[in-house]
């Protein structure tokens, strides 16, 4: 049994969804669970709609309707007949979400976010499931929230593997797998109180990995619009190198630092059960892509410099209001603030009177975080910064990539260098 994961780019329009059906047809003999994310940039657009809503801008309704209409249009492009239940289901999920927004009394941004943003995943999986069934590929649609059980850390919820394993096994069995494709959403789960949660942006890869772990899958395949895992982002760098094999630990490191090719939480569960992960192109089926797994000593790889480059970073400097030292208990308050606001610390520096954290600048969430921090601390921040990480760095590579930049913070270990910088 294998887990296939298709991301937003692989289902972004009718043509792409047809391609997914073709791939699934090619692998009819493989028992599989298919995980699908929201179409194209739907999640970003839902985030915008949520921001409008929390800022009391009525335009949010228009945004929701546009997103809904786009899915209906794709369904029509796929010639899904008007009598298909799909149209009723899309409408139902939209109405439920809008009703939630109207009736909700809880002001927490991350809570609201998690009740709304799964809509993208529901829309896409309902659509793809209808289409696959129409093509004669028997598909069973499952609400991932009935399988993935999490805590209540909204926007970065943690999976409870024990409960999740039981739930997954109760929903997916050999009998179903032998006759059907099981199709579900990535990225989403449910807490004990029955509220929706999300696992972190781009978290569908992680869902695929959780399913693989709980079902003891033979393999996970992540279908992407790149030929393989590369040593840097091909949208930013021209001289990329394809990585044919990667050890679990190298994959963990590079994704931890932000290589966007796979979600950082994906690898660990697979490593624990020694389940290989293949990253391959949905556009070029002749390409085998990258195999991530346990490498023998004889396979020891000499990696080229692996570059992760992130823009839109903020450096937040936090000091105690009476200018005393930032002590361990202060740090613990600061860390909690980040965690509760769903913000990650990409790099930290602890000085005598201030504690600095580099984090991604995310409008509403960063504002909420800073407001929270200001209750206890003096807070200053810089935005529009770039964070460069190089694994297996060379001095030439560092020089090349920092030319013309002002360096604000730097940290170097034997294998990795991280540099926070901005244009001069
Ligand atoms: N749709 C979600 C996102 O865009 C999850 C995913 O794509 O993996 O973040
Ligand atoms: Mg995505």
Short mmCIF file of C-alpha atoms and ligand atoms in Angstrom, two decimals:
data_model
loop_
_atom_site.label_atom_id
_atom_site.label_comp_id
_atom_site.label_asym_id
_atom_site.label_seq_id
_atom_site.Cartn_x
_atom_site.Cartn_y
_atom_site.Cartn_z
CA UNK A 1 0.00 0.00 0.00
CA UNK A 2 1.27 3.44 -0.91
CA UNK A 3 0.34 6.99 -0.05
CA UNK A 4 0.22 9.44 -2.95
CA UNK A 5 0.17 13.14 -2.23
CA UNK A 6 -0.82 15.76 -4.78
CA UNK A 7 -0.25 19.42 -3.90
CA UNK A 8 -2.13 22.54 -4.95
CA UNK A 9 -0.21 22.99 -8.21
CA UNK A 10 -1.07 19.49 -9.41
CA UNK A 11 -4.84 20.14 -9.26
CA UNK A 12 -4.95 23.82 -10.10
CA UNK A 13 -7.29 23.51 -13.11
CA UNK A 14 -9.29 20.96 -15.09
CA UNK A 15 -6.28 19.99 -17.22
CA UNK A 16 -4.21 19.25 -14.14
CA UNK A 17 -6.97 17.25 -12.49
CA UNK A 18 -7.22 15.14 -15.64
CA UNK A 19 -3.50 14.52 -15.38
CA UNK A 20 -3.91 13.32 -11.79
CA UNK A 21 -6.57 10.87 -12.99
CA UNK A 22 -4.15 9.64 -15.68
CA UNK A 23 -1.43 9.04 -13.09
CA UNK A 24 -3.85 7.17 -10.81
CA UNK A 25 -4.94 5.07 -13.78
CA UNK A 26 -1.30 4.15 -14.45
CA UNK A 27 -0.99 2.88 -10.90
CA UNK A 28 -4.33 1.04 -10.69
CA UNK A 29 -2.63 -2.06 -9.41
CA UNK A 30 -1.19 -0.29 -6.39
CA UNK A 31 -3.43 -0.04 -3.33
CA UNK A 32 -3.38 3.55 -2.32
CA UNK A 33 -4.54 6.42 -0.18
CA UNK A 34 -4.45 9.75 -1.98
CA UNK A 35 -3.97 13.02 -0.12
CA UNK A 36 -4.86 16.24 -1.88
CA UNK A 37 -4.35 19.88 -0.89
CA UNK A 38 -6.38 22.93 -1.77
CA UNK A 39 -6.30 23.96 -5.42
CA UNK A 40 -3.56 26.36 -6.56
CA UNK A 41 -3.36 29.36 -4.25
CA UNK A 42 -6.74 28.82 -2.59
CA UNK A 43 -5.31 28.74 0.92
CA UNK A 44 -3.64 32.15 0.46
CA UNK A 45 -6.90 33.52 -0.87
CA UNK A 46 -8.83 32.11 2.07
CA UNK A 47 -6.28 33.73 4.38
CA UNK A 48 -7.02 37.06 2.70
CA UNK A 49 -10.73 36.52 3.12
CA UNK A 50 -10.23 35.75 6.81
CA UNK A 51 -8.13 38.90 7.23
CA UNK A 52 -10.91 40.96 5.65
CA UNK A 53 -13.43 39.33 7.95
CA UNK A 54 -11.46 40.01 11.13
CA UNK A 55 -10.97 43.61 9.98
CA UNK A 56 -14.75 43.85 9.58
CA UNK A 57 -14.52 44.41 5.82
CA UNK A 58 -17.68 43.05 4.18
CA UNK A 59 -15.72 42.26 1.00
CA UNK A 60 -14.82 38.95 2.61
CA UNK A 61 -18.09 37.52 1.27
CA UNK A 62 -17.14 38.34 -2.30
CA UNK A 63 -13.84 36.53 -1.82
CA UNK A 64 -15.54 33.39 -0.55
CA UNK A 65 -17.98 33.46 -3.44
CA UNK A 66 -15.20 33.87 -5.98
CA UNK A 67 -13.34 30.86 -4.58
CA UNK A 68 -16.53 28.80 -4.60
CA UNK A 69 -17.37 29.87 -8.16
CA UNK A 70 -13.90 28.93 -9.35
CA UNK A 71 -14.41 25.36 -8.13
CA UNK A 72 -17.81 25.21 -9.78
CA UNK A 73 -16.22 26.40 -13.03
CA UNK A 74 -13.53 23.73 -12.88
CA UNK A 75 -16.25 21.12 -12.24
CA UNK A 76 -18.00 22.32 -15.38
CA UNK A 77 -14.74 22.23 -17.35
CA UNK A 78 -14.44 18.62 -16.22
CA UNK A 79 -17.94 18.01 -17.55
CA UNK A 80 -19.28 16.91 -14.18
CA UNK A 81 -23.05 16.89 -14.82
CA UNK A 82 -25.24 19.42 -13.05
CA UNK A 83 -27.13 16.58 -11.41
CA UNK A 84 -23.99 15.43 -9.59
CA UNK A 85 -24.14 15.74 -5.80
CA UNK A 86 -20.86 17.65 -5.96
CA UNK A 87 -22.57 21.00 -6.51
CA UNK A 88 -24.76 20.50 -3.45
CA UNK A 89 -21.77 19.48 -1.34
CA UNK A 90 -19.64 22.46 -2.39
CA UNK A 91 -22.52 24.72 -1.49
CA UNK A 92 -23.05 23.01 1.83
CA UNK A 93 -19.43 23.43 2.91
CA UNK A 94 -19.49 27.09 1.87
CA UNK A 95 -22.72 27.77 3.79
CA UNK A 96 -21.42 26.03 6.90
CA UNK A 97 -18.26 28.14 6.86
CA UNK A 98 -20.12 31.40 6.39
CA UNK A 99 -22.58 30.45 9.11
CA UNK A 100 -19.66 29.78 11.44
CA UNK A 101 -18.28 33.27 10.78
CA UNK A 102 -21.65 34.89 11.45
CA UNK A 103 -22.32 33.04 14.69
CA UNK A 104 -18.82 32.74 16.15
CA UNK A 105 -18.13 34.54 19.43
CA UNK A 106 -14.50 33.46 19.90
CA UNK A 107 -12.08 36.26 18.91
CA UNK A 108 -8.94 34.18 18.62
CA UNK A 109 -7.47 34.67 15.16
CA UNK A 110 -5.87 31.23 15.01
CA UNK A 111 -9.13 29.58 16.09
CA UNK A 112 -11.15 31.37 13.41
CA UNK A 113 -8.46 30.59 10.84
CA UNK A 114 -8.64 26.87 11.51
CA UNK A 115 -12.41 26.73 11.30
CA UNK A 116 -12.35 28.42 7.89
CA UNK A 117 -9.22 27.55 5.94
CA UNK A 118 -9.97 23.78 5.61
CA UNK A 119 -12.68 24.83 3.16
CA UNK A 120 -10.03 24.87 0.42
CA UNK A 121 -9.18 21.23 1.10
CA UNK A 122 -12.84 20.19 1.17
CA UNK A 123 -13.58 21.94 -2.11
CA UNK A 124 -10.60 20.36 -3.88
CA UNK A 125 -11.10 16.81 -2.61
CA UNK A 126 -14.84 16.84 -3.32
CA UNK A 127 -14.10 18.02 -6.83
CA UNK A 128 -11.34 15.52 -7.55
CA UNK A 129 -13.31 12.68 -5.99
CA UNK A 130 -16.33 13.38 -8.20
CA UNK A 131 -14.14 13.50 -11.25
CA UNK A 132 -12.32 10.25 -10.45
CA UNK A 133 -15.61 8.45 -9.92
CA UNK A 134 -16.86 9.86 -13.20
CA UNK A 135 -13.73 8.37 -14.87
CA UNK A 136 -14.54 4.96 -13.44
CA UNK A 137 -11.87 5.08 -10.74
CA UNK A 138 -13.85 4.00 -7.66
CA UNK A 139 -13.04 6.57 -5.04
CA UNK A 140 -14.06 6.82 -1.42
CA UNK A 141 -13.90 10.34 0.03
CA UNK A 142 -13.06 10.55 3.72
CA UNK A 143 -13.14 13.66 5.93
CA UNK A 144 -9.57 13.75 7.27
CA UNK A 145 -10.83 15.27 10.51
CA UNK A 146 -12.35 11.91 11.32
CA UNK A 147 -8.88 10.37 11.23
CA UNK A 148 -6.34 12.99 12.26
CA UNK A 149 -6.65 13.76 15.94
CA UNK A 150 -4.71 16.76 17.26
CA UNK A 151 -4.27 19.06 20.23
CA UNK A 152 -5.73 22.59 20.17
CA UNK A 153 -2.63 24.46 19.06
CA UNK A 154 -4.54 26.10 16.21
CA UNK A 155 -2.59 26.65 12.94
CA UNK A 156 0.26 24.42 14.16
CA UNK A 157 -1.65 21.58 15.77
CA UNK A 158 0.19 18.54 17.03
CA UNK A 159 -0.98 15.08 15.97
CA UNK A 160 -1.84 12.54 18.65
CA UNK A 161 -0.45 9.41 16.99
CA UNK A 162 -2.11 6.92 19.33
CA UNK A 163 -5.66 8.13 18.76
CA UNK A 164 -4.96 8.90 15.11
CA UNK A 165 -3.73 5.36 14.44
CA UNK A 166 -6.91 3.89 15.89
CA UNK A 167 -9.10 6.26 13.91
CA UNK A 168 -7.26 5.74 10.64
CA UNK A 169 -7.45 1.96 11.03
CA UNK A 170 -11.17 2.15 11.72
CA UNK A 171 -11.73 4.17 8.54
CA UNK A 172 -9.33 2.45 6.14
CA UNK A 173 -9.11 -1.31 5.84
CA UNK A 174 -7.80 -3.87 3.36
CA UNK A 175 -11.24 -4.48 1.92
CA UNK A 176 -11.78 -0.85 1.04
CA UNK A 177 -8.23 -0.48 -0.26
CA UNK A 178 -8.42 -3.46 -2.55
CA UNK A 179 -11.39 -2.08 -4.48
CA UNK A 180 -11.11 1.66 -4.17
CA UNK A 181 -8.91 4.68 -4.10
CA UNK A 182 -9.18 6.28 -0.67
CA UNK A 183 -9.12 10.04 -1.06
CA UNK A 184 -8.71 12.53 1.76
CA UNK A 185 -7.57 16.05 2.60
CA UNK A 186 -4.12 16.99 3.74
CA UNK A 187 -3.33 19.69 6.30
CA UNK A 188 -6.37 19.36 8.55
CA UNK A 189 -7.40 17.56 11.71
CA UNK A 190 -9.73 17.88 14.65
CA UNK A 191 -9.19 18.53 18.37
CA UNK A 192 -10.90 16.79 21.29
CA UNK A 193 -13.69 19.34 21.38
CA UNK A 194 -14.55 18.63 17.75
CA UNK A 195 -13.11 21.85 16.27
CA UNK A 196 -11.07 21.82 13.09
CA UNK A 197 -7.33 22.31 13.38
CA UNK A 198 -4.55 22.70 10.82
CA UNK A 199 -1.05 21.26 10.87
CA UNK A 200 0.91 24.25 9.53
CA UNK A 201 1.02 25.76 6.03
CA UNK A 202 1.90 23.22 3.35
CA UNK A 203 1.06 20.53 5.88
CA UNK A 204 -0.45 18.03 3.42
CA UNK A 205 2.89 16.30 3.02
CA UNK A 206 2.83 15.70 6.74
CA UNK A 207 -0.67 14.21 6.54
CA UNK A 208 0.62 11.78 3.91
CA UNK A 209 3.42 10.82 6.26
CA UNK A 210 1.07 10.37 9.24
CA UNK A 211 -1.14 8.09 7.15
CA UNK A 212 1.89 6.10 5.99
CA UNK A 213 3.11 5.71 9.56
CA UNK A 214 -0.27 4.60 10.92
CA UNK A 215 -0.98 2.21 8.05
CA UNK A 216 2.60 0.89 7.69
CA UNK A 217 2.68 1.92 4.04
CA UNK A 218 5.41 0.62 1.72
CA UNK A 219 6.15 4.01 0.31
CA UNK A 220 5.01 7.64 0.09
CA UNK A 221 5.07 9.44 -3.25
CA UNK A 222 4.84 13.23 -3.33
CA UNK A 223 3.92 14.40 -6.84
CA UNK A 224 5.29 17.86 -7.58
CA UNK A 225 5.86 20.36 -10.36
CA UNK A 226 9.65 20.01 -10.02
CA UNK A 227 11.60 17.05 -11.45
CA UNK A 228 13.11 16.12 -8.07
CA UNK A 229 14.48 17.62 -4.89
CA UNK A 230 17.04 20.19 -5.99
CA UNK A 231 19.85 21.82 -4.04
CA UNK A 232 18.14 25.21 -4.29
CA UNK A 233 14.85 26.74 -5.39
CA UNK A 234 14.77 26.76 -9.21
CA UNK A 235 12.57 29.88 -9.14
CA UNK A 236 15.43 31.79 -7.50
CA UNK A 237 18.61 30.12 -8.74
CA UNK A 238 19.55 29.01 -12.24
CA UNK A 239 22.35 26.53 -11.51
CA UNK A 240 20.36 23.98 -9.54
CA UNK A 241 21.59 20.42 -9.01
CA UNK A 242 19.27 17.42 -8.80
CA UNK A 243 19.63 15.32 -5.65
CA UNK A 244 18.93 11.71 -6.66
CA UNK A 245 19.20 10.29 -3.17
CA UNK A 246 18.88 11.91 0.20
CA UNK A 247 19.24 10.44 3.64
CA UNK A 248 16.39 10.99 6.06
CA UNK A 249 18.63 13.15 8.21
CA UNK A 250 19.71 15.42 5.36
CA UNK A 251 16.08 15.79 4.28
CA UNK A 252 15.09 16.64 7.85
CA UNK A 253 17.81 19.28 8.08
CA UNK A 254 17.11 20.98 4.77
CA UNK A 255 13.37 21.13 5.32
CA UNK A 256 13.80 22.30 8.90
CA UNK A 257 15.66 25.33 7.57
CA UNK A 258 12.85 26.00 5.14
CA UNK A 259 13.54 24.16 1.87
CA UNK A 260 9.99 24.28 0.60
CA UNK A 261 10.05 21.12 -1.40
CA UNK A 262 8.65 19.05 1.49
CA UNK A 263 7.00 20.05 4.75
CA UNK A 264 9.57 19.79 7.58
CA UNK A 265 7.50 17.47 9.76
CA UNK A 266 7.11 14.90 6.99
CA UNK A 267 10.33 12.93 7.29
CA UNK A 268 10.50 11.94 10.96
CA UNK A 269 7.51 9.53 11.07
CA UNK A 270 8.76 7.91 7.86
CA UNK A 271 12.27 7.54 9.25
CA UNK A 272 10.89 5.91 12.40
CA UNK A 273 9.32 3.16 10.31
CA UNK A 274 11.88 3.17 7.52
CA UNK A 275 9.27 4.03 4.88
CA UNK A 276 10.89 5.50 1.75
CA UNK A 277 9.67 8.79 0.30
CA UNK A 278 9.83 9.49 -3.41
CA UNK A 279 9.52 13.07 -4.64
CA UNK A 280 8.72 13.12 -8.34
CA UNK A 281 7.22 15.19 -11.11
CA UNK A 282 3.57 14.95 -12.11
CA UNK A 283 4.54 16.50 -15.43
CA UNK A 284 7.32 14.17 -16.47
CA UNK A 285 6.54 10.56 -15.62
CA UNK A 286 9.82 9.32 -17.07
CA UNK A 287 11.72 11.12 -14.28
CA UNK A 288 12.14 9.00 -11.16
CA UNK A 289 12.81 12.05 -9.00
CA UNK A 290 14.47 11.79 -5.59
CA UNK A 291 14.45 8.85 -3.20
CA UNK A 292 14.67 9.74 0.46
CA UNK A 293 15.46 6.90 2.79
CA UNK A 294 17.92 4.98 4.88
CA UNK A 295 21.24 5.09 3.07
CA UNK A 296 23.89 2.43 3.52
CA UNK A 297 27.38 3.55 4.49
CA UNK A 298 28.57 2.65 1.00
CA UNK A 299 26.03 5.11 -0.41
CA UNK A 300 27.52 7.94 1.66
CA UNK A 301 26.79 11.02 -0.37
CA UNK A 302 28.91 14.05 -0.88
CA UNK A 303 26.25 16.74 -0.97
CA UNK A 304 26.67 19.94 -2.94
CA UNK A 305 25.92 23.18 -1.06
CA UNK A 306 22.17 23.11 -0.32
CA UNK A 307 20.69 26.58 -0.26
CA UNK A 308 17.55 27.79 1.45
CA UNK A 309 16.63 31.40 0.91
CA UNK A 310 13.69 33.05 2.66
CA UNK A 311 12.44 36.57 2.17
CA UNK A 312 9.91 38.53 4.22
CA UNK A 313 11.66 37.93 7.50
CA UNK A 314 11.40 40.10 10.59
CA UNK A 315 13.93 40.47 13.38
CA UNK A 316 12.14 41.13 16.64
CA UNK A 317 14.29 42.39 19.54
CA UNK A 318 12.74 41.90 22.92
CA UNK A 319 14.04 43.44 26.16
CA UNK A 320 12.79 43.63 29.71
CA UNK A 321 10.99 46.91 30.46
CA UNK A 322 13.27 47.84 33.37
CA UNK A 323 16.35 47.09 31.24
CA UNK A 324 17.43 44.19 33.41
CA UNK A 325 18.79 40.99 31.86
CA UNK A 326 16.57 38.72 29.80
CA UNK A 327 16.47 35.67 32.04
CA UNK A 328 15.39 32.11 31.35
CA UNK A 329 11.89 32.72 32.71
CA UNK A 330 11.53 35.72 30.36
CA UNK A 331 12.60 33.51 27.48
CA UNK A 332 10.01 30.95 28.37
CA UNK A 333 7.27 33.65 28.24
CA UNK A 334 8.61 34.80 24.87
CA UNK A 335 8.65 31.28 23.45
CA UNK A 336 5.12 30.68 24.63
CA UNK A 337 3.97 33.88 22.96
CA UNK A 338 5.42 32.70 19.64
CA UNK A 339 3.90 29.27 19.97
CA UNK A 340 0.45 30.55 20.93
CA UNK A 341 0.42 32.88 17.94
CA UNK A 342 1.45 30.13 15.56
CA UNK A 343 4.78 31.83 14.78
CA UNK A 344 8.04 29.98 14.27
CA UNK A 345 11.44 31.10 15.49
CA UNK A 346 13.75 30.76 12.47
CA UNK A 347 16.86 31.97 14.29
CA UNK A 348 17.46 33.27 17.80
CA UNK A 349 20.14 35.34 19.47
CA UNK A 350 20.36 35.94 23.15
CA UNK A 351 22.27 39.03 24.33
CA UNK A 352 22.62 40.63 27.77
CA UNK A 353 19.62 42.93 27.66
CA UNK A 354 17.76 41.71 24.62
CA UNK A 355 16.60 38.52 23.04
CA UNK A 356 16.28 38.64 19.25
CA UNK A 357 14.16 36.35 17.14
CA UNK A 358 14.01 36.08 13.38
CA UNK A 359 10.56 35.03 12.23
CA UNK A 360 8.53 35.17 9.06
CA UNK A 361 6.52 38.38 8.82
CA UNK A 362 2.87 37.35 8.61
CA UNK A 363 0.65 40.43 8.83
CA UNK A 364 -2.14 39.70 11.30
CA UNK A 365 -0.27 37.07 13.22
CA UNK A 366 2.88 39.16 13.63
CA UNK A 367 0.79 42.11 14.83
CA UNK A 368 -0.98 39.90 17.35
CA UNK A 369 2.36 38.50 18.51
CA UNK A 370 3.94 41.93 18.96
CA UNK A 371 0.89 43.21 20.83
CA UNK A 372 1.12 40.23 23.14
CA UNK A 373 4.87 40.64 23.72
CA UNK A 374 4.44 44.35 24.45
CA UNK A 375 2.38 43.49 27.54
CA UNK A 376 5.54 42.28 29.26
CA UNK A 377 8.45 43.60 27.22
CA UNK A 378 9.99 46.44 25.25
CA UNK A 379 9.75 45.35 21.59
CA UNK A 380 11.52 46.68 18.51
CA UNK A 381 11.56 45.10 15.08
CA UNK A 382 12.98 45.27 11.56
CA UNK A 383 11.12 43.88 8.57
CA UNK A 384 11.90 43.07 4.92
CA UNK A 385 14.89 40.93 5.80
CA UNK A 386 16.27 37.87 4.03
CA UNK A 387 17.36 34.67 5.72
CA UNK A 388 19.97 32.62 3.89
CA UNK A 389 20.84 29.11 5.04
CA UNK A 390 23.57 27.04 3.37
CA UNK A 391 24.12 23.40 4.29
CA UNK A 392 27.52 22.03 3.27
CA UNK A 393 28.66 25.59 2.66
CA UNK A 394 31.86 26.69 1.00
CA UNK A 395 33.46 30.12 1.50
CA UNK A 396 32.92 30.87 -2.22
CA UNK A 397 29.21 30.12 -1.94
CA UNK A 398 28.89 32.37 1.12
CA UNK A 399 30.68 35.24 -0.66
CA UNK A 400 28.61 34.82 -3.79
CA UNK A 401 25.29 34.88 -1.95
CA UNK A 402 26.01 37.69 0.51
CA UNK A 403 27.47 40.13 -2.02
CA UNK A 404 25.90 43.60 -1.63
CA UNK A 405 24.10 42.64 1.57
CA UNK A 406 24.26 44.04 5.08
CA UNK A 407 24.50 41.21 7.59
CA UNK A 408 22.43 41.58 10.77
CA UNK A 409 22.93 38.18 12.37
CA UNK A 410 24.97 35.10 11.55
CA UNK A 411 25.34 31.63 12.99
CA UNK A 412 27.74 28.96 11.81
CA UNK A 413 28.09 25.28 12.71
CA UNK A 414 30.21 22.60 11.03
CA UNK A 415 27.59 21.85 8.38
CA UNK A 416 25.31 24.84 8.30
CA UNK A 417 25.53 28.60 8.12
CA UNK A 418 22.56 30.93 8.62
CA UNK A 419 22.77 34.59 7.69
CA UNK A 420 20.09 37.21 8.30
CA UNK A 421 20.67 40.08 5.93
CA UNK A 422 19.16 42.88 3.89
CA UNK A 423 19.96 44.74 0.69
CA UNK A 424 22.41 47.59 1.24
N1 LIG B 1 -3.46 23.99 1.34
C1 LIG B 1 -2.52 24.09 2.43
C2 LIG B 1 -1.53 25.20 2.14
O1 LIG B 1 -1.52 25.76 1.06
C3 LIG B 1 -1.84 22.81 2.72
C4 LIG B 1 -0.91 22.30 1.63
O2 LIG B 1 -0.95 22.77 0.50
O3 LIG B 1 -0.13 21.40 1.92
O4 LIG B 1 -0.78 25.55 3.02
MG1 LIG B 2 0.20 23.68 -1.22
#
